Amino acid sequence: YLLWYDVPVGNKRLHPDFIILHPLRGLIVLEVKDWSLDTIKVFNPDSFTVAMGNQEITCKNPLEQARDYALAIANQLQQDKQLTQATGPHRGKLAFPYSYGVVFTNIKRKDLDKAYFFEPMLEEILPSTLVICQDEMLPSTDPLTFQERLWNLAPYQFGEPLTPAQIDRIRWHIFPEIRI
C-alpha cells in the first residue's frame, strides 16, 4: 500500500483526508470524521448538520465529499495515457479501479447498525459497506479483518495489477513534489 495524507489534488487543490493506493484495488479515497452519533442532528443526501460545541454546522455529506475527491483524482489521472486502457469498450478510461469511503473515528459498528435500524434513510445515504468505524481500526483489530473492511470499499478489481511504472506515474500525479 501507498498512503497519502491531506495532499492537494486537481486544479481545485482539493484535500482528501487519505488516499490509499493498492496494486490490485487501485485508489481508495477516505474522508475522516470525528463525529459521534449524538452530534449528528440532521442528515440528507447532500449535507449533514452536526453539533460542534455550542453551534450547529452544516457541511457536505462526507460520502459525497469523498466521492468528489475520488472523481477529481480520477479525472486528473485519466489525462495520462499510460494510466488508461488503450483498447476495448473502456478505451481512455483508467486502467485501474478507484473508490471511496468514510471513516468515523468516534462511532462503533454496533452503534451505527443500531442507527441504521432506527433511521433506515441513513443506510441509503451512508451505505454500511462504505463506512469504516472506530472499532474496526483499533491496534487490536486483526490486520486481515481491517484489510477486508478496506477492500469492501473497493469492490471492483481489474484483471492485472498496477505495474511499478504505473504506480510511479500515479505517485507523480498525486504528489508532484517528488518528481525526478
GROMACS .gro file of C-alpha atoms in nm:
model
  180
    1TYR     CA    1   0.000   0.000   0.000
    2LEU     CA    2   0.094   0.361  -0.055
    3LEU     CA    3  -0.076   0.622   0.159
    4TRP     CA    4  -0.106   0.998   0.125
    5TYR     CA    5  -0.248   1.226   0.392
    6ASP     CA    6  -0.404   1.564   0.313
    7VAL     CA    7  -0.229   1.627  -0.020
    8PRO     CA    8  -0.381   1.883  -0.257
    9VAL     CA    9  -0.511   1.724  -0.578
   10GLY     CA   10  -0.653   1.852  -0.902
   11ASN     CA   11  -0.691   2.204  -1.033
   12LYS     CA   12  -0.906   2.300  -0.735
   13ARG     CA   13  -0.637   2.178  -0.492
   14LEU     CA   14  -0.886   1.960  -0.305
   15HIS     CA   15  -0.759   1.799   0.016
   16PRO     CA   16  -0.888   1.446   0.072
   17ASP     CA   17  -0.802   1.319   0.418
   18PHE     CA   18  -0.638   0.999   0.291
   19ILE     CA   19  -0.560   0.847  -0.046
   20ILE     CA   20  -0.463   0.481  -0.047
   21LEU     CA   21  -0.311   0.302  -0.345
   22HIS     CA   22  -0.302  -0.075  -0.377
   23PRO     CA   23  -0.179  -0.251  -0.695
   24LEU     CA   24  -0.495  -0.468  -0.721
   25ARG     CA   25  -0.759  -0.247  -0.559
   26GLY     CA   26  -0.647   0.080  -0.714
   27LEU     CA   27  -0.714   0.410  -0.539
   28ILE     CA   28  -0.930   0.445  -0.230
   29VAL     CA   29  -1.015   0.794  -0.102
   30LEU     CA   30  -1.115   0.823   0.264
   31GLU     CA   31  -1.288   1.112   0.434
   32VAL     CA   32  -1.242   1.102   0.813
   33LYS     CA   33  -1.497   1.246   1.056
   34ASP     CA   34  -1.465   1.262   1.434
   35TRP     CA   35  -1.841   1.289   1.480
   36SER     CA   36  -2.038   1.076   1.720
   37LEU     CA   37  -2.394   0.969   1.651
   38ASP     CA   38  -2.537   1.212   1.905
   39THR     CA   39  -2.364   1.509   1.736
   40ILE     CA   40  -2.534   1.435   1.400
   41LYS     CA   41  -2.852   1.640   1.415
   42VAL     CA   42  -2.983   1.637   1.058
   43PHE     CA   43  -2.875   1.444   0.751
   44ASN     CA   44  -2.980   1.415   0.391
   45PRO     CA   45  -2.812   1.302   0.069
   46ASP     CA   46  -2.641   1.640   0.026
   47SER     CA   47  -2.548   1.756   0.375
   48PHE     CA   48  -2.513   1.679   0.744
   49THR     CA   49  -2.578   1.919   1.028
   50VAL     CA   50  -2.351   1.842   1.320
   51ALA     CA   51  -2.332   1.990   1.670
   52MET     CA   52  -1.988   2.136   1.732
   53GLY     CA   53  -1.962   2.288   2.076
   54ASN     CA   54  -2.243   2.540   2.118
   55GLN     CA   55  -2.325   2.566   1.749
   56GLU     CA   56  -2.456   2.351   1.468
   57ILE     CA   57  -2.257   2.337   1.148
   58THR     CA   58  -2.392   2.218   0.815
   59CYS     CA   59  -2.138   2.051   0.591
   60LYS     CA   60  -2.136   1.835   0.282
   61ASN     CA   61  -2.234   1.470   0.314
   62PRO     CA   62  -1.894   1.308   0.389
   63LEU     CA   63  -1.955   1.024   0.145
   64GLU     CA   64  -2.031   1.274  -0.132
   65GLN     CA   65  -1.722   1.467  -0.030
   66ALA     CA   66  -1.506   1.154  -0.063
   67ARG     CA   67  -1.674   1.072  -0.396
   68ASP     CA   68  -1.599   1.420  -0.530
   69TYR     CA   69  -1.234   1.384  -0.429
   70ALA     CA   70  -1.211   1.041  -0.593
   71LEU     CA   71  -1.364   1.174  -0.916
   72ALA     CA   72  -1.127   1.472  -0.921
   73ILE     CA   73  -0.828   1.240  -0.881
   74ALA     CA   74  -0.962   1.000  -1.146
   75ASN     CA   75  -1.017   1.287  -1.390
   76GLN     CA   76  -0.664   1.410  -1.333
   77LEU     CA   77  -0.509   1.064  -1.375
   78GLN     CA   78  -0.722   0.989  -1.681
   79GLN     CA   79  -0.530   1.257  -1.870
   80ASP     CA   80  -0.221   1.036  -1.857
   81LYS     CA   81  -0.230   0.784  -2.144
   82GLN     CA   82  -0.003   0.549  -1.950
   83LEU     CA   83  -0.276   0.509  -1.687
   84THR     CA   84  -0.568   0.445  -1.921
   85GLN     CA   85  -0.697   0.148  -2.115
   86ALA     CA   86  -0.564   0.156  -2.470
   87THR     CA   87  -0.829  -0.061  -2.634
   88GLY     CA   88  -1.173  -0.207  -2.583
   89PRO     CA   89  -1.503  -0.062  -2.472
   90HIS     CA   90  -1.339   0.130  -2.186
   91ARG     CA   91  -1.070   0.286  -2.403
   92GLY     CA   92  -0.945   0.609  -2.248
   93LYS     CA   93  -1.078   0.519  -1.902
   94LEU     CA   94  -0.849   0.443  -1.609
   95ALA     CA   95  -0.676   0.106  -1.623
   96PHE     CA   96  -0.739   0.051  -1.252
   97PRO     CA   97  -1.035   0.092  -1.016
   98TYR     CA   98  -1.097   0.375  -0.774
   99SER     CA   99  -1.337   0.403  -0.485
  100TYR     CA  100  -1.409   0.600  -0.172
  101GLY     CA  101  -1.545   0.575   0.180
  102VAL     CA  102  -1.596   0.742   0.516
  103VAL     CA  103  -1.413   0.673   0.842
  104PHE     CA  104  -1.589   0.755   1.168
  105THR     CA  105  -1.333   0.766   1.446
  106ASN     CA  106  -1.593   0.802   1.725
  107ILE     CA  107  -1.869   0.565   1.613
  108LYS     CA  108  -1.864   0.191   1.677
  109ARG     CA  109  -2.011  -0.050   1.422
  110LYS     CA  110  -2.281  -0.182   1.657
  111ASP     CA  111  -2.396   0.175   1.726
  112LEU     CA  112  -2.404   0.259   1.356
  113ASP     CA  113  -2.600  -0.060   1.285
  114LYS     CA  114  -2.848   0.042   1.556
  115ALA     CA  115  -2.878   0.388   1.399
  116TYR     CA  116  -2.948   0.222   1.061
  117PHE     CA  117  -3.229   0.026   1.226
  118PHE     CA  118  -3.394   0.338   1.369
  119GLU     CA  119  -3.310   0.566   1.075
  120PRO     CA  120  -3.328   0.348   0.759
  121MET     CA  121  -3.263   0.653   0.540
  122LEU     CA  122  -2.915   0.680   0.695
  123GLU     CA  123  -2.822   0.343   0.539
  124GLU     CA  124  -2.928   0.480   0.200
  125ILE     CA  125  -2.719   0.794   0.248
  126LEU     CA  126  -2.417   0.621   0.406
  127PRO     CA  127  -2.418   0.254   0.299
  128SER     CA  128  -2.254   0.043   0.567
  129THR     CA  129  -2.017  -0.110   0.312
  130LEU     CA  130  -1.868   0.237   0.251
  131VAL     CA  131  -1.807   0.316   0.619
  132ILE     CA  132  -1.523   0.214   0.850
  133CYS     CA  133  -1.598   0.254   1.220
  134GLN     CA  134  -1.381   0.319   1.524
  135ASP     CA  135  -1.375  -0.040   1.647
  136GLU     CA  136  -1.275  -0.173   1.304
  137MET     CA  137  -0.938   0.002   1.305
  138LEU     CA  138  -0.806  -0.029   1.658
  139PRO     CA  139  -0.449  -0.151   1.715
  140SER     CA  140  -0.604  -0.474   1.846
  141THR     CA  141  -0.801  -0.527   1.523
  142ASP     CA  142  -0.683  -0.824   1.321
  143PRO     CA  143  -0.499  -0.681   1.017
  144LEU     CA  144  -0.680  -0.915   0.777
  145THR     CA  145  -1.015  -0.808   0.919
  146PHE     CA  146  -0.922  -0.443   0.868
  147GLN     CA  147  -0.799  -0.518   0.517
  148GLU     CA  148  -1.128  -0.690   0.437
  149ARG     CA  149  -1.321  -0.383   0.556
  150LEU     CA  150  -1.094  -0.161   0.349
  151TRP     CA  151  -1.130  -0.382   0.044
  152ASN     CA  152  -1.509  -0.380   0.083
  153LEU     CA  153  -1.483  -0.011  -0.004
  154ALA     CA  154  -1.326  -0.114  -0.335
  155PRO     CA  155  -1.545  -0.390  -0.476
  156TYR     CA  156  -1.406  -0.372  -0.829
  157GLN     CA  157  -1.093  -0.548  -0.943
  158PHE     CA  158  -0.943  -0.521  -1.286
  159GLY     CA  159  -0.757  -0.815  -1.434
  160GLU     CA  160  -0.400  -0.702  -1.399
  161PRO     CA  161  -0.237  -0.532  -1.100
  162LEU     CA  162  -0.076  -0.195  -1.148
  163THR     CA  163   0.280  -0.215  -1.272
  164PRO     CA  164   0.562  -0.042  -1.085
  165ALA     CA  165   0.581   0.211  -1.371
  166GLN     CA  166   0.207   0.287  -1.338
  167ILE     CA  167   0.241   0.323  -0.962
  168ASP     CA  168   0.525   0.570  -1.015
  169ARG     CA  169   0.308   0.766  -1.261
  170ILE     CA  170   0.023   0.781  -1.009
  171ARG     CA  171   0.266   0.898  -0.740
  172TRP     CA  172   0.397   1.156  -0.985
  173HIS     CA  173   0.049   1.300  -1.034
  174ILE     CA  174  -0.076   1.284  -0.674
  175PHE     CA  175   0.236   1.417  -0.511
  176PRO     CA  176   0.423   1.612  -0.780
  177GLU     CA  177   0.681   1.743  -0.534
  178ILE     CA  178   0.855   1.404  -0.554
  179ARG     CA  179   0.901   1.417  -0.934
  180ILE     CA  180   1.250   1.345  -1.054
   0.00000   0.00000   0.00000
